[in-house]
Each structure stands twice: as C-alpha cells, then as structure tokens.
Amino acid sequence: MAGGGGPLLTFFQGAVLLTADCLGTGLLALPSDVNSVLGLFWGIVVLLLQLPLNLYAGTVLHQAAALVEARGMEDDDVEVVTTTTAIKTSSSSNKTSKGYDTINIIQQEDIPDPTTANDHLTFDFIGLTNALFETPVATSVVMVIYYTNIFLVLGDYILVMSHAFVAMVGGHLCLPTAGLLASTLMYGVAQLRTMATLGRTAAFVSLGALLLVLLQCLVALETIIDIPPPPPPTIWTKFSGLAAIGFAVGSQKLFLNIRHEMRHREESPKALGCSLSFYVSAYILMCIIAGPNPPSFLFDAIPAGFQRQLGGFLLWVHVVVSYAINSQAICSSMDRLLIQPKLSHWSDGKRWMAITLITSVSAFLVANAIPFFSDLVALIGALTSIPLTLLLPVVLYRQAFVTMDHTNLWIPDMTWSYLVLVVSVLFTLVGLMGSMVEIEMDWSSQGSPFSCT
C-alpha cells in the first residue's frame, strides 16, 4: 500500500497522470522541431529511440526505489528476490530470442507493499538520492536540478496560459499582463495538495481539452493554402530541436511522485510503458499530419475569431492540470525538506499558501524572461529534462546495487547503463549549446525579456 493518507491511484490513473504531465505543451512545439528543423524522417527516428531509453530508465528508477523500500523491511525477514528480465522480451538466457541483452532487476511480483520506515525516502528524486548517497553534495546537486526543472516547467505553463488568455480576449492583451492573470489564477488552483485528487476526473478533462485543441490546429493547418517555409535551420537550431524532443518525451521527473501514490507500486513501470507508447505515438501522428511547415507554436495555426477564443479556453483547461501536478510535486518537496523544519510552528495550510505563492511568482518571471515558447522548451529539455529522464535514474540504480544489494551489476546491465549515461551526457551538451544560442538570437530579433511580444 502506498503512503499518503489519501485515495490511491490505480494503474490506469497513474498512466493517465503521467500522460497528462507529458502530453501537452511539448506537443505544441514538436511538429515544427521535427518537420522543419530535423526533417520528418530523422525526427521520427529520434522520437522512436526515446521509447526504449525512457522505459529502461524508468524501470531501473523503480528498482532503485524498491531496493530502498525493501531495506526497511529486513527486520521483518522480507526477502527481495532478483531475477533476470529482458528489456525487450523475456528469456531464461542472457539473450532473448531476438538477440537483445537482458538486465538484472527485481522481480516485480516479489516486491512487497512498502509500508515501511523508508517509505518517505522514495517520494521523489531528492529523497531517493539522500537514501543512496552518504555525501550531502549529491543530494544538493539533484535538488538543484529537480527544482530548476519544475520551476522552468511552471514558467513554460504560464507562458502557454498567457497565449491562451490573449487568444480568449481576442488578442488585445499584452503578454506580461496575460501572464500575471494566469499566475494569479494558478495560485488558486495550486491549493489542491494531492495528485490522487487529480487522478479521477481532472486528468481526463485535461486530455480531452487538449485533443480538441489539437483537432482545431489540424483543421486550421488544412485551410492554410500557402504556408511560408521557415529559414534554413542552422546547426544550433538542430541542436535546439533535439533538446525540445528531450523535453517532450521526458517522463521521469514526476515518476517517483506518482509511483508513491499508486495502490500497487510494482505496476508503475507498466504504467510508464503505456504512457510512453501512447504519447510518443501521438507525437509521431501529429508530426505526420501537421505538414512540412507548421508554426513553432502549433496553436498559432488557429486564425483569429471565435475558434481561436475557444481554443484558448480549452488550452487553458489542459495546462491548469499539468501546472497543478508539477506545482504539487515541488511544493510538497520544498515543504518537507526546506520549509517545515524552519517554520514548524506555522500551520500546514499557511506554509502551503506561502510556498505556492513563491512558485507562482517565479513561474511568472521565467515566462517573461524567455517569452519564446520553442526556446524555453529547448532550454528546459537540455538543462534538466534529459538529466532527470536518463542520467539520474541510471546513476541511482547503480548506486542502489552498491549500497543496498552489495552485488555487482551483470555485464549486460553495465552495458545498458553506460550506454544511457553516454547518450544523456551528449544529449545534454548539444541541446544546451543550441538552446542558449537560439535564445540569444531571439532576444535580439524578436524582443527583450518582459516585452509585450
């Protein structure tokens, strides 16, 4: 049983929450990055490569958390059995029938319900890192990456909501003013304090609203006869496009949070696999349908008028849920690790209101400091999404075996983990260079921070 004291998420609800968090703002930038920047063929290849990498990283992250939870049960003589499981297909040998390497992971059926003293250590990346590394430096580094990611993502949501507000009022609103309104409204929404509350109805409404917006965008693209081609992409634009894909497919930053509230945590890798399959398929389908020259912010394909106003409202409905999911993650973590130890005399509600106010203000500042949607998406992807999605899960998994299991990884395991480490480092470096160059160029050509873009 998962801790938390509230209603627990089923397998399906966990998959929906993962999908609601990932499927959305990334999709609005992806068709341009894939079709116009990388080219449809190579863009789809990069997207497809994300599936095994992300699923592997999410699976080993779950195994690391399960090892920490199982350690708390040792006094109860609970045995954690390890087995060899194929990353692609099962086999009793070290190779599957298709020749894929196998990895040594904990058999999911043998992981007990983690009602232990270590339950709080697997709530997020920060707690898990603190449990696995003796030095506080490691925890501090992960805390910076984790908090930076969610602060930037909240800024991205405020930027999207700003465009949605501008569309709803017919375009007669300055972007920073719209961002202020969006941040104020989201401060109220952020008072929801558990993801399980969102797992029932809100996530379904959010995905439904997004599908309607995407349908509007596709219909609008069909009515545009002559779409002017974008300028030829530079090498920096291509690097930035790769980073945007890293953002769109990044799925691990809230995986532990959602896993923590699932009724059966051993089902979390399966929920992640279902979520990945669904939204990567949706990404590819959208890129194919969108045509060769979609706008960098897909919503801009909808012309002015009632349809754009309706689309702005639907887009706002979708982003509200994604904002609330991320806000809950960072606010609960900050309260537990930073605020409560120093302000324990404050009530829970008072601390929560203060923390959500801080996040709302910071999101507004981020959205207006980098008011270019595709650039902000690429920066988030390179700076934080790729490390959280690929790099940190593998590092924590390897450390878990060293500190918890006291055994060495099998050779196939070492091969997979080293491969993911190399890919994530290269992915991060090229994406970060590209996104920074693109931001600087757009500041010069399209408008400075806090300008009425």
PDB file of C-alpha atoms in Angstrom, residues 259-390:
ATOM      1  CA  ARG A 259       4.508   5.934  -8.160  1.00  0.00           C
ATOM      2  CA  HIS A 260       4.378   6.880  -4.470  1.00  0.00           C
ATOM      3  CA  GLU A 261       0.610   7.405  -4.659  1.00  0.00           C
ATOM      4  CA  MET A 262      -0.188   4.254  -6.643  1.00  0.00           C
ATOM      5  CA  ARG A 263      -2.070   1.445  -4.952  1.00  0.00           C
ATOM      6  CA  HIS A 264       0.349  -1.154  -6.383  1.00  0.00           C
ATOM      7  CA  ARG A 265       3.729   0.434  -6.960  1.00  0.00           C
ATOM      8  CA  GLU A 266       5.081  -2.614  -8.766  1.00  0.00           C
ATOM      9  CA  GLU A 267       2.771  -1.633 -11.626  1.00  0.00           C
ATOM     10  CA  SER A 268       4.431   1.760 -12.107  1.00  0.00           C
ATOM     11  CA  PRO A 269       6.850   0.646 -14.896  1.00  0.00           C
ATOM     12  CA  LYS A 270       3.902  -0.805 -16.801  1.00  0.00           C
ATOM     13  CA  ALA A 271       2.001   2.458 -16.340  1.00  0.00           C
ATOM     14  CA  LEU A 272       5.041   4.329 -17.659  1.00  0.00           C
ATOM     15  CA  GLY A 273       5.264   1.994 -20.649  1.00  0.00           C
ATOM     16  CA  CYS A 274       1.605   2.546 -21.514  1.00  0.00           C
ATOM     17  CA  SER A 275       2.010   6.300 -21.136  1.00  0.00           C
ATOM     18  CA  LEU A 276       5.154   6.396 -23.295  1.00  0.00           C
ATOM     19  CA  SER A 277       3.576   4.291 -26.029  1.00  0.00           C
ATOM     20  CA  PHE A 278       0.503   6.493 -26.149  1.00  0.00           C
ATOM     21  CA  TYR A 279       2.065   9.929 -26.221  1.00  0.00           C
ATOM     22  CA  VAL A 280       5.030   9.055 -28.456  1.00  0.00           C
ATOM     23  CA  SER A 281       2.524   7.602 -30.937  1.00  0.00           C
ATOM     24  CA  ALA A 282       0.511  10.806 -30.619  1.00  0.00           C
ATOM     25  CA  TYR A 283       3.649  12.869 -31.252  1.00  0.00           C
ATOM     26  CA  ILE A 284       4.507  10.939 -34.423  1.00  0.00           C
ATOM     27  CA  LEU A 285       0.944  11.089 -35.719  1.00  0.00           C
ATOM     28  CA  MET A 286       0.769  14.829 -35.132  1.00  0.00           C
ATOM     29  CA  CYS A 287       4.083  15.414 -36.885  1.00  0.00           C
ATOM     30  CA  ILE A 288       2.928  13.464 -39.929  1.00  0.00           C
ATOM     31  CA  ILE A 289      -0.441  15.250 -40.141  1.00  0.00           C
ATOM     32  CA  ALA A 290       0.925  18.735 -39.420  1.00  0.00           C
ATOM     33  CA  GLY A 291       2.684  19.002 -42.771  1.00  0.00           C
ATOM     34  CA  PRO A 292       6.121  20.321 -43.715  1.00  0.00           C
ATOM     35  CA  ASN A 293       5.981  23.854 -42.244  1.00  0.00           C
ATOM     36  CA  PRO A 294       3.912  24.013 -39.029  1.00  0.00           C
ATOM     37  CA  PRO A 295       4.327  27.103 -36.806  1.00  0.00           C
ATOM     38  CA  SER A 296       6.805  26.879 -33.932  1.00  0.00           C
ATOM     39  CA  PHE A 297       3.849  27.182 -31.528  1.00  0.00           C
ATOM     40  CA  LEU A 298       1.203  24.942 -33.112  1.00  0.00           C
ATOM     41  CA  PHE A 299      -1.655  26.894 -31.548  1.00  0.00           C
ATOM     42  CA  ASP A 300      -0.759  29.864 -33.775  1.00  0.00           C
ATOM     43  CA  ALA A 301      -2.204  27.951 -36.734  1.00  0.00           C
ATOM     44  CA  ILE A 302      -5.733  28.749 -35.467  1.00  0.00           C
ATOM     45  CA  PRO A 303      -6.890  32.041 -37.047  1.00  0.00           C
ATOM     46  CA  ALA A 304      -8.350  34.943 -35.075  1.00  0.00           C
ATOM     47  CA  GLY A 305     -12.012  34.717 -34.179  1.00  0.00           C
ATOM     48  CA  PHE A 306     -14.314  32.553 -32.126  1.00  0.00           C
ATOM     49  CA  GLN A 307     -12.431  29.327 -32.890  1.00  0.00           C
ATOM     50  CA  ARG A 308      -9.197  30.795 -31.507  1.00  0.00           C
ATOM     51  CA  GLN A 309     -11.005  32.065 -28.410  1.00  0.00           C
ATOM     52  CA  LEU A 310     -12.496  28.625 -27.840  1.00  0.00           C
ATOM     53  CA  GLY A 311      -9.111  27.025 -28.418  1.00  0.00           C
ATOM     54  CA  GLY A 312      -7.539  29.403 -25.907  1.00  0.00           C
ATOM     55  CA  PHE A 313     -10.048  28.371 -23.274  1.00  0.00           C
ATOM     56  CA  LEU A 314      -9.517  24.646 -23.960  1.00  0.00           C
ATOM     57  CA  LEU A 315      -5.754  25.090 -23.879  1.00  0.00           C
ATOM     58  CA  TRP A 316      -6.036  26.856 -20.534  1.00  0.00           C
ATOM     59  CA  VAL A 317      -8.117  23.956 -19.149  1.00  0.00           C
ATOM     60  CA  HIS A 318      -5.431  21.487 -20.191  1.00  0.00           C
ATOM     61  CA  VAL A 319      -2.487  23.451 -18.810  1.00  0.00           C
ATOM     62  CA  VAL A 320      -4.223  24.012 -15.464  1.00  0.00           C
ATOM     63  CA  VAL A 321      -3.956  20.296 -14.665  1.00  0.00           C
ATOM     64  CA  SER A 322      -0.328  19.998 -15.786  1.00  0.00           C
ATOM     65  CA  TYR A 323       0.575  23.066 -13.735  1.00  0.00           C
ATOM     66  CA  ALA A 324      -1.174  21.652 -10.670  1.00  0.00           C
ATOM     67  CA  ILE A 325       0.654  18.302 -10.992  1.00  0.00           C
ATOM     68  CA  ASN A 326       4.068  19.958 -11.146  1.00  0.00           C
ATOM     69  CA  SER A 327       3.206  22.529  -8.501  1.00  0.00           C
ATOM     70  CA  GLN A 328       2.177  19.814  -6.058  1.00  0.00           C
ATOM     71  CA  ALA A 329       5.450  17.973  -6.643  1.00  0.00           C
ATOM     72  CA  ILE A 330       7.751  20.897  -5.963  1.00  0.00           C
ATOM     73  CA  CYS A 331       5.699  22.471  -3.182  1.00  0.00           C
ATOM     74  CA  SER A 332       5.364  19.248  -1.192  1.00  0.00           C
ATOM     75  CA  SER A 333       9.092  18.598  -1.591  1.00  0.00           C
ATOM     76  CA  MET A 334      10.046  22.130  -0.553  1.00  0.00           C
ATOM     77  CA  ASP A 335       7.720  21.980   2.438  1.00  0.00           C
ATOM     78  CA  ARG A 336       9.106  18.660   3.626  1.00  0.00           C
ATOM     79  CA  LEU A 337      12.795  19.433   3.099  1.00  0.00           C
ATOM     80  CA  LEU A 338      13.167  23.202   3.473  1.00  0.00           C
ATOM     81  CA  ILE A 339      10.174  24.982   4.990  1.00  0.00           C
ATOM     82  CA  GLN A 340       8.686  22.699   7.649  1.00  0.00           C
ATOM     83  CA  PRO A 341      11.949  22.230   9.613  1.00  0.00           C
ATOM     84  CA  LYS A 342      12.287  26.013   9.947  1.00  0.00           C
ATOM     85  CA  LEU A 343       8.626  27.035  10.193  1.00  0.00           C
ATOM     86  CA  SER A 344       7.122  24.101  12.038  1.00  0.00           C
ATOM     87  CA  HIS A 345       5.060  26.492  14.154  1.00  0.00           C
ATOM     88  CA  TRP A 346       3.124  27.530  11.040  1.00  0.00           C
ATOM     89  CA  SER A 347       0.026  25.548  10.130  1.00  0.00           C
ATOM     90  CA  ASP A 348       0.140  23.238   7.107  1.00  0.00           C
ATOM     91  CA  GLY A 349      -2.226  25.488   5.193  1.00  0.00           C
ATOM     92  CA  LYS A 350      -0.244  28.631   5.900  1.00  0.00           C
ATOM     93  CA  ARG A 351       3.035  27.047   4.775  1.00  0.00           C
ATOM     94  CA  TRP A 352       1.386  25.708   1.630  1.00  0.00           C
ATOM     95  CA  MET A 353      -0.022  29.113   0.708  1.00  0.00           C
ATOM     96  CA  ALA A 354       3.411  30.704   1.148  1.00  0.00           C
ATOM     97  CA  ILE A 355       5.196  28.078  -0.956  1.00  0.00           C
ATOM     98  CA  THR A 356       2.651  28.192  -3.778  1.00  0.00           C
ATOM     99  CA  LEU A 357       2.939  31.984  -3.814  1.00  0.00           C
ATOM    100  CA  ILE A 358       6.701  31.671  -4.306  1.00  0.00           C
ATOM    101  CA  THR A 359       6.272  29.203  -7.163  1.00  0.00           C
ATOM    102  CA  SER A 360       3.608  31.331  -8.847  1.00  0.00           C
ATOM    103  CA  VAL A 361       5.800  34.440  -8.780  1.00  0.00           C
ATOM    104  CA  SER A 362       8.851  32.536 -10.040  1.00  0.00           C
ATOM    105  CA  ALA A 363       6.818  30.982 -12.871  1.00  0.00           C
ATOM    106  CA  PHE A 364       5.693  34.445 -13.961  1.00  0.00           C
ATOM    107  CA  LEU A 365       9.300  35.677 -14.002  1.00  0.00           C
ATOM    108  CA  VAL A 366      10.516  32.701 -16.056  1.00  0.00           C
ATOM    109  CA  ALA A 367       7.682  33.021 -18.586  1.00  0.00           C
ATOM    110  CA  ASN A 368       8.503  36.662 -19.261  1.00  0.00           C
ATOM    111  CA  ALA A 369      12.289  36.374 -19.127  1.00  0.00           C
ATOM    112  CA  ILE A 370      12.190  33.869 -22.029  1.00  0.00           C
ATOM    113  CA  PRO A 371       8.920  34.666 -23.831  1.00  0.00           C
ATOM    114  CA  PHE A 372       9.698  32.399 -26.813  1.00  0.00           C
ATOM    115  CA  PHE A 373       7.913  29.090 -26.488  1.00  0.00           C
ATOM    116  CA  SER A 374      10.210  26.875 -28.563  1.00  0.00           C
ATOM    117  CA  ASP A 375      13.341  28.352 -26.970  1.00  0.00           C
ATOM    118  CA  LEU A 376      12.065  27.849 -23.429  1.00  0.00           C
ATOM    119  CA  VAL A 377      11.061  24.263 -24.206  1.00  0.00           C
ATOM    120  CA  ALA A 378      14.525  23.517 -25.606  1.00  0.00           C
ATOM    121  CA  LEU A 379      16.274  25.074 -22.598  1.00  0.00           C
ATOM    122  CA  ILE A 380      14.216  23.020 -20.148  1.00  0.00           C
ATOM    123  CA  GLY A 381      14.880  19.866 -22.146  1.00  0.00           C
ATOM    124  CA  ALA A 382      18.641  20.306 -22.306  1.00  0.00           C
ATOM    125  CA  LEU A 383      19.289  21.723 -18.854  1.00  0.00           C
ATOM    126  CA  THR A 384      17.073  19.499 -16.715  1.00  0.00           C
ATOM    127  CA  SER A 385      14.681  17.114 -18.532  1.00  0.00           C
ATOM    128  CA  ILE A 386      17.378  14.953 -20.102  1.00  0.00           C
ATOM    129  CA  PRO A 387      19.396  14.568 -16.875  1.00  0.00           C
ATOM    130  CA  LEU A 388      16.242  13.747 -14.882  1.00  0.00           C
ATOM    131  CA  THR A 389      14.889  11.385 -17.521  1.00  0.00           C
ATOM    132  CA  LEU A 390      18.001   9.428 -18.477  1.00  0.00           C
TER     133      LEU A 390
END
